[in-house]
Amino acid sequence: MKNLSDSNLIRLLSRFNKREFRRFRSYVLSPYVNKHEGTIGLLDVISNYFPDFKVGDLVEESIRRELGNGLPLAKAELSLRLTYLQRLTLEFLATEEARKDPAQTRIMQLRALRGKEQFKLYEKLEKKSIENDESPTFDSRYYYQAYQRFEEADQFQNQKAQYNKPELIIEKQKMLNAFFLSEKIKDACELIQRARVLKKEDFERLDDFGMKEIQKNSEAYDQYPPLALYNAIYQMLLIDNVETFANANSVLQNYKQNLSKPDLVNGFNFLLNFCIKKVNEGDRSWLSTSFSLYKQMLENGLLEIDGILPEWHYKNLATNGLLLKETNWVFNFIHDYKGSLNPEIAENAFAYNLAALYHQRGEYEKVLPLLLQVEYKDWRYSLNAKVLLLKTYYDMDEEEALL
């Protein structure tokens, strides 16, 4: 029997949280977006199985009977309703994304008001938009939206037959350049990084007029935080030495109040990768630098994803701290941040890292109970735990257990 749990629609809806699903129901029930009663009926039936959508509950034949009030709904009609509901789901997701971007919404509102020649309301909204636009952070998207605002303002002046503000075009071009070049240099950094991960020595670097413009007039673009950051990182990737690393780190620290969270995370990750590369090459003096960067990311909330600290950041911080013999810091860290971990793995991650701490301190009798009381589902944790167990048996001269 065919099962709807395999359909694209159900797979998509299974990723919704309860709040999203409630909002989605309200969206579908709105007569402004949907007047098709059959689609509403399908959603009503599907809602009974949210959020689990168990395979046995979504047999097509059973769904057709529910929708047909005892008489099976025609297959073609069910297929049509599924198509309509999937289309509404995609429209809903696009609407939700638009709600997250009020700046872009204001630009569209201005465009619509200009089309209706509502100039008084246009000017009021434009003034409000400028007041709300004093953002402390800047990324390439900010410059793109600034470009759109100046473009719209220039179009507004043209529609009113007023041509006395050439500065609008000048500012528009500045913002366009900032957007274009910020994206260009960011992609250039990412391309080098990926080539190294894939061990491709013959990759083609970005070397077009955009990159040449940045290198030729780099000082002129230092006023744009993301451009300045990625340009410094680009130099660090090309010229692998202490000076270029120090410069990239300095730019990151100087601009960190003005960089978006994604750009900050990117910047720190590039610096961390540089440190890890040096450690892997045998220079352990970079451990302290990487630890400092990691702690800055932790303190600024740059490691958490949707409020959850990934277990590998948790482990890496603890491991790095132990390598530097920062045992007191590690003890406080693993206890303080246990509650920030995914509850499903929190106990295992905590037990492993606490065991590693006790091993570092030479408190071997405390290591074994921690390692033996948990069952690791992740093979990497399992291997690390077994290595730590072997070390502990060796250090305790437990030859039989070791063998």
Short mmCIF file of C-alpha atoms in Angstrom, two decimals:
data_model
loop_
_atom_site.label_atom_id
_atom_site.label_comp_id
_atom_site.label_asym_id
_atom_site.label_seq_id
_atom_site.Cartn_x
_atom_site.Cartn_y
_atom_site.Cartn_z
CA MET A 1 0.00 0.00 0.00
CA LYS A 2 1.21 3.46 -0.85
CA ASN A 3 2.15 5.55 2.17
CA LEU A 4 1.98 9.35 2.32
CA SER A 5 4.86 9.48 4.81
CA ASP A 6 7.17 9.12 1.79
CA SER A 7 5.73 12.21 0.09
CA ASN A 8 7.69 15.46 -0.13
CA LEU A 9 4.85 17.28 1.65
CA ILE A 10 4.84 15.06 4.76
CA ARG A 11 8.65 15.00 4.95
CA LEU A 12 8.59 18.79 4.87
CA LEU A 13 5.81 19.17 7.45
CA SER A 14 7.58 16.73 9.78
CA ARG A 15 10.34 19.34 10.12
CA PHE A 16 7.92 21.96 11.48
CA ASN A 17 7.84 22.68 15.20
CA LYS A 18 4.48 23.10 16.95
CA ARG A 19 4.47 26.88 16.66
CA GLU A 20 5.27 26.75 12.95
CA PHE A 21 2.53 24.20 12.36
CA ARG A 22 -0.05 26.35 14.18
CA ARG A 23 0.91 29.33 12.07
CA PHE A 24 0.79 27.19 8.94
CA ARG A 25 -2.77 26.08 9.78
CA SER A 26 -3.82 29.72 10.23
CA TYR A 27 -2.23 30.54 6.89
CA VAL A 28 -4.07 27.77 5.02
CA LEU A 29 -7.37 28.66 6.71
CA SER A 30 -7.08 32.29 5.60
CA PRO A 31 -9.49 32.94 2.71
CA TYR A 32 -7.02 35.51 1.37
CA VAL A 33 -4.53 32.81 0.44
CA ASN A 34 -6.74 29.73 0.09
CA LYS A 35 -10.38 29.24 -0.89
CA HIS A 36 -10.08 25.54 -1.72
CA GLU A 37 -12.15 23.65 0.88
CA GLY A 38 -10.68 20.31 -0.17
CA THR A 39 -7.17 21.46 0.75
CA ILE A 40 -8.40 22.57 4.17
CA GLY A 41 -9.99 19.14 4.65
CA LEU A 42 -6.72 17.42 3.78
CA LEU A 43 -4.85 19.59 6.27
CA ASP A 44 -7.41 18.76 8.96
CA VAL A 45 -6.78 15.04 8.43
CA ILE A 46 -3.00 15.41 8.30
CA SER A 47 -3.03 17.54 11.47
CA ASN A 48 -4.31 14.56 13.44
CA TYR A 49 -0.98 12.82 12.88
CA PHE A 50 1.37 15.76 13.51
CA PRO A 51 4.15 15.76 14.70
CA ASP A 52 4.94 12.02 14.56
CA PHE A 53 3.46 11.19 11.13
CA LYS A 54 3.79 7.47 11.86
CA VAL A 55 4.07 5.29 8.77
CA GLY A 56 1.09 3.11 9.71
CA ASP A 57 -1.19 6.13 10.14
CA LEU A 58 -0.59 7.61 6.71
CA VAL A 59 -1.67 4.81 4.39
CA GLU A 60 -3.12 6.45 1.28
CA GLU A 61 -6.21 4.25 1.28
CA SER A 62 -7.08 5.19 4.86
CA ILE A 63 -6.57 8.90 4.16
CA ARG A 64 -8.83 8.67 1.12
CA ARG A 65 -11.57 7.08 3.24
CA GLU A 66 -11.27 9.80 5.89
CA LEU A 67 -11.52 12.52 3.27
CA GLY A 68 -14.42 10.84 1.49
CA ASN A 69 -16.59 10.41 4.60
CA GLY A 70 -16.70 6.65 4.22
CA LEU A 71 -16.49 6.50 0.45
CA PRO A 72 -12.88 6.58 -0.77
CA LEU A 73 -11.88 9.89 -2.33
CA ALA A 74 -10.69 9.52 -5.92
CA LYS A 75 -6.90 9.14 -6.27
CA ALA A 76 -6.75 12.02 -8.72
CA GLU A 77 -8.56 14.30 -6.27
CA LEU A 78 -6.19 13.34 -3.42
CA SER A 79 -3.21 14.00 -5.69
CA LEU A 80 -4.63 17.43 -6.56
CA ARG A 81 -5.16 18.34 -2.90
CA LEU A 82 -1.64 17.23 -2.02
CA THR A 83 -0.30 19.43 -4.81
CA TYR A 84 -2.30 22.46 -3.60
CA LEU A 85 -1.26 21.93 0.02
CA GLN A 86 2.41 21.57 -0.92
CA ARG A 87 2.20 24.79 -2.93
CA LEU A 88 0.68 26.57 0.08
CA THR A 89 3.42 25.14 2.31
CA LEU A 90 6.13 26.61 0.09
CA GLU A 91 4.31 29.97 -0.05
CA PHE A 92 4.00 29.91 3.75
CA LEU A 93 7.73 29.28 4.16
CA ALA A 94 8.53 32.18 1.83
CA THR A 95 6.17 34.43 3.82
CA GLU A 96 7.82 33.41 7.08
CA GLU A 97 11.25 34.17 5.66
CA ALA A 98 10.03 37.61 4.52
CA ARG A 99 8.78 38.35 8.05
CA LYS A 100 12.34 37.89 9.31
CA ASP A 101 13.59 40.68 7.06
CA PRO A 102 11.73 43.93 7.87
CA ALA A 103 14.28 46.02 5.95
CA GLN A 104 13.49 44.22 2.71
CA THR A 105 9.77 44.51 3.45
CA ARG A 106 10.06 48.30 3.83
CA ILE A 107 11.77 48.54 0.45
CA MET A 108 8.88 46.66 -1.16
CA GLN A 109 6.37 48.88 0.67
CA LEU A 110 8.11 51.99 -0.64
CA ARG A 111 8.08 50.57 -4.15
CA ALA A 112 4.35 49.87 -3.89
CA LEU A 113 3.57 53.35 -2.53
CA ARG A 114 5.53 54.96 -5.34
CA GLY A 115 3.55 52.90 -7.84
CA LYS A 116 0.32 54.21 -6.28
CA GLU A 117 1.75 57.77 -6.25
CA GLN A 118 1.17 58.07 -2.52
CA PHE A 119 4.06 60.47 -2.10
CA LYS A 120 3.14 61.86 1.32
CA LEU A 121 2.91 58.42 2.91
CA TYR A 122 6.02 57.38 0.95
CA GLU A 123 8.10 60.19 2.46
CA LYS A 124 6.81 59.37 5.95
CA LEU A 125 7.73 55.70 5.60
CA GLU A 126 11.10 56.56 4.03
CA LYS A 127 11.96 58.80 6.98
CA LYS A 128 11.00 56.05 9.39
CA SER A 129 13.10 53.56 7.41
CA ILE A 130 16.16 55.79 7.66
CA GLU A 131 15.66 56.18 11.42
CA ASN A 132 15.36 52.42 11.85
CA ASP A 133 18.39 51.76 9.68
CA GLU A 134 21.07 52.75 12.16
CA SER A 135 22.26 49.16 12.47
CA PRO A 136 25.39 48.52 14.53
CA THR A 137 26.28 45.51 12.37
CA PHE A 138 27.12 45.33 8.71
CA ASP A 139 27.31 42.47 6.27
CA SER A 140 27.07 42.17 2.50
CA ARG A 141 23.27 41.91 2.70
CA TYR A 142 23.15 45.23 4.56
CA TYR A 143 25.02 46.90 1.70
CA TYR A 144 22.76 45.25 -0.87
CA GLN A 145 19.66 46.58 0.87
CA ALA A 146 21.28 50.00 1.21
CA TYR A 147 21.88 49.91 -2.56
CA GLN A 148 18.19 49.09 -3.07
CA ARG A 149 17.13 51.98 -0.81
CA PHE A 150 19.21 54.52 -2.72
CA GLU A 151 17.94 53.06 -5.99
CA GLU A 152 14.35 53.42 -4.80
CA ALA A 153 14.97 56.95 -3.51
CA ASP A 154 16.42 57.95 -6.90
CA GLN A 155 13.43 56.43 -8.71
CA PHE A 156 11.14 58.40 -6.41
CA GLN A 157 12.91 61.65 -7.29
CA ASN A 158 12.72 60.83 -11.00
CA GLN A 159 8.99 60.11 -10.77
CA LYS A 160 8.50 63.55 -9.24
CA ALA A 161 10.65 65.04 -12.02
CA GLN A 162 13.26 66.18 -9.50
CA TYR A 163 16.86 65.65 -10.62
CA ASN A 164 18.77 67.70 -8.05
CA LYS A 165 20.07 64.83 -5.93
CA PRO A 166 22.92 63.17 -7.83
CA GLU A 167 24.33 62.05 -4.47
CA LEU A 168 21.68 59.31 -4.43
CA ILE A 169 23.33 57.68 -7.45
CA ILE A 170 26.79 58.13 -5.93
CA GLU A 171 25.74 56.49 -2.64
CA LYS A 172 23.92 53.78 -4.55
CA GLN A 173 27.12 52.91 -6.39
CA LYS A 174 29.16 52.90 -3.18
CA MET A 175 26.76 50.43 -1.60
CA LEU A 176 26.71 48.30 -4.74
CA ASN A 177 30.50 48.14 -4.73
CA ALA A 178 30.57 47.28 -1.02
CA PHE A 179 28.08 44.45 -1.55
CA PHE A 180 29.77 43.07 -4.66
CA LEU A 181 33.32 43.24 -3.34
CA SER A 182 32.38 41.85 0.10
CA GLU A 183 30.84 38.80 -1.54
CA LYS A 184 33.77 38.51 -3.95
CA ILE A 185 36.48 38.46 -1.28
CA LYS A 186 34.46 36.16 1.01
CA ASP A 187 34.06 33.63 -1.80
CA ALA A 188 37.77 33.90 -2.61
CA CYS A 189 38.62 32.93 0.99
CA GLU A 190 36.16 30.06 0.98
CA LEU A 191 37.50 28.77 -2.32
CA ILE A 192 41.05 28.59 -0.96
CA GLN A 193 39.86 26.89 2.21
CA ARG A 194 37.87 24.24 0.33
CA ALA A 195 40.74 23.60 -2.05
CA ARG A 196 42.97 22.83 0.95
CA VAL A 197 40.40 20.54 2.53
CA LEU A 198 40.03 18.67 -0.77
CA LYS A 199 43.82 18.79 -1.29
CA LYS A 200 43.45 20.37 -4.72
CA GLU A 201 46.65 22.19 -5.53
CA ASP A 202 45.61 23.20 -9.04
CA PHE A 203 42.35 24.99 -8.19
CA GLU A 204 41.53 28.23 -9.98
CA ARG A 205 41.65 31.23 -7.64
CA LEU A 206 39.36 34.19 -8.13
CA ASP A 207 41.48 36.74 -9.94
CA ASP A 208 39.09 38.92 -11.89
CA PHE A 209 38.69 42.70 -11.93
CA GLY A 210 36.84 42.64 -8.57
CA MET A 211 39.70 40.98 -6.73
CA LYS A 212 42.24 43.21 -8.44
CA GLU A 213 40.25 46.28 -7.41
CA ILE A 214 40.27 45.18 -3.75
CA GLN A 215 44.02 44.57 -3.74
CA LYS A 216 44.73 47.81 -5.56
CA ASN A 217 42.61 50.03 -3.29
CA SER A 218 42.37 47.99 -0.10
CA GLU A 219 42.67 51.02 2.22
CA ALA A 220 39.67 52.65 0.58
CA TYR A 221 37.53 49.67 1.55
CA ASP A 222 38.63 49.43 5.19
CA GLN A 223 35.50 51.42 6.12
CA TYR A 224 33.39 48.35 5.26
CA PRO A 225 33.85 45.81 8.12
CA PRO A 226 33.14 42.54 6.23
CA LEU A 227 35.28 43.61 3.29
CA ALA A 228 38.18 44.59 5.57
CA LEU A 229 37.89 41.31 7.51
CA TYR A 230 37.81 38.97 4.53
CA ASN A 231 40.57 40.87 2.78
CA ALA A 232 42.80 40.37 5.84
CA ILE A 233 41.86 36.68 5.94
CA TYR A 234 42.57 36.36 2.24
CA GLN A 235 46.09 37.71 2.78
CA MET A 236 46.53 35.28 5.70
CA LEU A 237 45.51 32.35 3.49
CA LEU A 238 47.86 33.39 0.69
CA ILE A 239 50.81 34.46 2.84
CA ASP A 240 50.96 31.86 5.59
CA ASN A 241 52.92 33.60 8.37
CA VAL A 242 52.60 35.10 11.83
CA GLU A 243 52.28 38.66 10.55
CA THR A 244 49.27 38.02 8.30
CA PHE A 245 47.58 36.00 11.07
CA ALA A 246 48.17 38.83 13.56
CA ASN A 247 46.75 41.35 11.12
CA ALA A 248 43.63 39.25 10.45
CA ASN A 249 43.12 38.78 14.19
CA SER A 250 43.57 42.51 14.77
CA VAL A 251 40.98 43.40 12.11
CA LEU A 252 38.54 40.90 13.61
CA GLN A 253 38.97 42.32 17.12
CA ASN A 254 38.69 45.93 15.90
CA TYR A 255 35.51 45.32 13.92
CA LYS A 256 33.80 42.63 16.01
CA GLN A 257 31.15 45.08 17.28
CA ASN A 258 30.21 45.91 13.69
CA LEU A 259 30.25 42.45 12.12
CA SER A 260 27.22 40.20 11.76
CA LYS A 261 27.21 36.93 13.71
CA PRO A 262 27.78 34.76 10.57
CA ASP A 263 30.79 36.87 9.57
CA LEU A 264 32.15 36.78 13.12
CA VAL A 265 31.83 33.00 13.22
CA ASN A 266 33.51 32.75 9.81
CA GLY A 267 36.33 35.03 10.90
CA PHE A 268 37.05 33.09 14.08
CA ASN A 269 36.85 29.77 12.23
CA PHE A 270 39.43 30.89 9.66
CA LEU A 271 41.75 31.95 12.47
CA LEU A 272 41.18 28.70 14.36
CA ASN A 273 41.93 26.66 11.25
CA PHE A 274 45.21 28.55 10.88
CA CYS A 275 46.14 27.67 14.49
CA ILE A 276 45.14 24.01 14.07
CA LYS A 277 47.23 23.79 10.92
CA LYS A 278 50.25 25.11 12.82
CA VAL A 279 49.68 22.65 15.70
CA ASN A 280 49.37 19.77 13.23
CA GLU A 281 52.67 20.85 11.71
CA GLY A 282 54.27 20.38 15.13
CA ASP A 283 54.21 23.89 16.60
CA ARG A 284 52.27 23.40 19.85
CA SER A 285 52.78 27.04 20.86
CA TRP A 286 49.64 27.77 18.79
CA LEU A 287 47.51 25.79 21.24
CA SER A 288 47.21 28.77 23.58
CA THR A 289 46.17 31.04 20.70
CA SER A 290 43.51 28.63 19.52
CA PHE A 291 42.27 28.24 23.12
CA SER A 292 41.97 32.02 23.45
CA LEU A 293 39.99 32.25 20.20
CA TYR A 294 37.73 29.36 21.23
CA LYS A 295 37.00 31.02 24.58
CA GLN A 296 36.14 34.30 22.86
CA MET A 297 33.65 32.48 20.65
CA LEU A 298 32.15 30.81 23.71
CA GLU A 299 31.86 34.05 25.67
CA ASN A 300 30.22 35.85 22.74
CA GLY A 301 27.68 33.10 22.05
CA LEU A 302 29.21 32.24 18.68
CA LEU A 303 29.39 28.48 19.26
CA GLU A 304 25.75 27.85 20.07
CA ILE A 305 23.24 26.87 17.39
CA ASP A 306 19.63 27.67 18.28
CA GLY A 307 20.62 27.86 21.94
CA ILE A 308 22.41 24.47 21.91
CA LEU A 309 26.18 24.07 22.32
CA PRO A 310 27.30 21.32 19.90
CA GLU A 311 29.01 18.49 21.75
CA TRP A 312 32.14 18.74 19.60
CA HIS A 313 32.71 22.35 20.59
CA TYR A 314 32.22 21.21 24.19
CA LYS A 315 34.78 18.43 23.75
CA ASN A 316 37.28 20.54 21.78
CA LEU A 317 37.26 23.29 24.41
CA ALA A 318 37.78 20.78 27.21
CA THR A 319 40.52 18.93 25.30
CA ASN A 320 42.31 22.16 24.38
CA GLY A 321 42.15 23.34 27.99
CA LEU A 322 43.55 20.04 29.27
CA LEU A 323 46.43 20.13 26.79
CA LEU A 324 47.30 23.52 28.28
CA LYS A 325 46.81 22.15 31.83
CA GLU A 326 43.98 24.65 32.47
CA THR A 327 42.28 22.06 34.70
CA ASN A 328 40.37 24.51 36.92
CA TRP A 329 38.92 26.28 33.90
CA VAL A 330 37.96 22.97 32.31
CA PHE A 331 36.29 21.75 35.52
CA ASN A 332 34.14 24.89 35.71
CA PHE A 333 33.42 24.86 31.99
CA ILE A 334 32.16 21.29 31.69
CA HIS A 335 29.88 21.80 34.70
CA ASP A 336 28.64 25.28 33.71
CA TYR A 337 27.85 24.34 30.12
CA LYS A 338 26.43 20.86 30.64
CA GLY A 339 22.95 22.39 30.59
CA SER A 340 23.66 24.00 27.19
CA LEU A 341 24.15 20.62 25.50
CA ASN A 342 21.50 18.65 23.68
CA PRO A 343 19.76 16.73 26.52
CA GLU A 344 20.04 13.48 24.53
CA ILE A 345 23.85 13.47 24.70
CA ALA A 346 24.52 15.72 27.69
CA GLU A 347 25.23 12.95 30.22
CA ASN A 348 27.60 11.07 27.91
CA ALA A 349 29.51 14.19 26.87
CA PHE A 350 29.77 15.36 30.45
CA ALA A 351 30.95 11.96 31.71
CA TYR A 352 33.63 11.61 29.02
CA ASN A 353 35.07 15.10 29.50
CA LEU A 354 34.99 14.82 33.29
CA ALA A 355 36.82 11.48 32.98
CA ALA A 356 39.43 13.14 30.76
CA LEU A 357 39.87 15.86 33.40
CA TYR A 358 40.35 13.34 36.20
CA HIS A 359 42.88 11.45 34.08
CA GLN A 360 44.82 14.67 33.54
CA ARG A 361 44.87 15.22 37.31
CA GLY A 362 46.02 11.66 37.93
CA GLU A 363 42.80 10.77 39.80
CA TYR A 364 42.53 7.46 37.99
CA GLU A 365 40.10 5.85 40.43
CA LYS A 366 37.49 8.45 39.36
CA VAL A 367 38.01 7.85 35.65
CA LEU A 368 36.86 4.23 35.37
CA PRO A 369 33.33 4.61 36.81
CA LEU A 370 32.63 7.51 34.46
CA LEU A 371 33.82 5.69 31.35
CA LEU A 372 32.10 2.43 32.21
CA GLN A 373 28.71 3.87 33.14
CA VAL A 374 27.81 5.25 29.71
CA GLU A 375 27.32 3.74 26.29
CA TYR A 376 28.53 5.97 23.49
CA LYS A 377 26.42 6.02 20.33
CA ASP A 378 28.87 8.20 18.38
CA TRP A 379 31.82 6.08 17.18
CA ARG A 380 34.26 8.97 17.64
CA TYR A 381 33.36 9.37 21.29
CA SER A 382 33.45 5.58 21.66
CA LEU A 383 36.99 5.36 20.27
CA ASN A 384 38.20 8.30 22.37
CA ALA A 385 36.67 6.75 25.48
CA LYS A 386 38.38 3.42 24.82
CA VAL A 387 41.74 5.12 24.29
CA LEU A 388 41.27 6.98 27.57
CA LEU A 389 40.33 3.73 29.27
CA LEU A 390 43.50 2.05 27.95
CA LYS A 391 45.63 4.96 29.18
CA THR A 392 44.03 4.75 32.61
CA TYR A 393 44.61 0.97 32.94
CA TYR A 394 48.22 1.51 31.83
CA ASP A 395 48.80 4.33 34.31
CA MET A 396 47.26 2.22 37.09
CA ASP A 397 49.44 -0.81 36.16
CA GLU A 398 46.27 -2.86 35.60
CA GLU A 399 47.96 -5.18 33.12
CA GLU A 400 45.22 -7.81 32.95
CA ALA A 401 42.46 -5.24 32.35
CA LEU A 402 44.68 -3.49 29.83
CA LEU A 403 45.27 -6.69 27.86
#
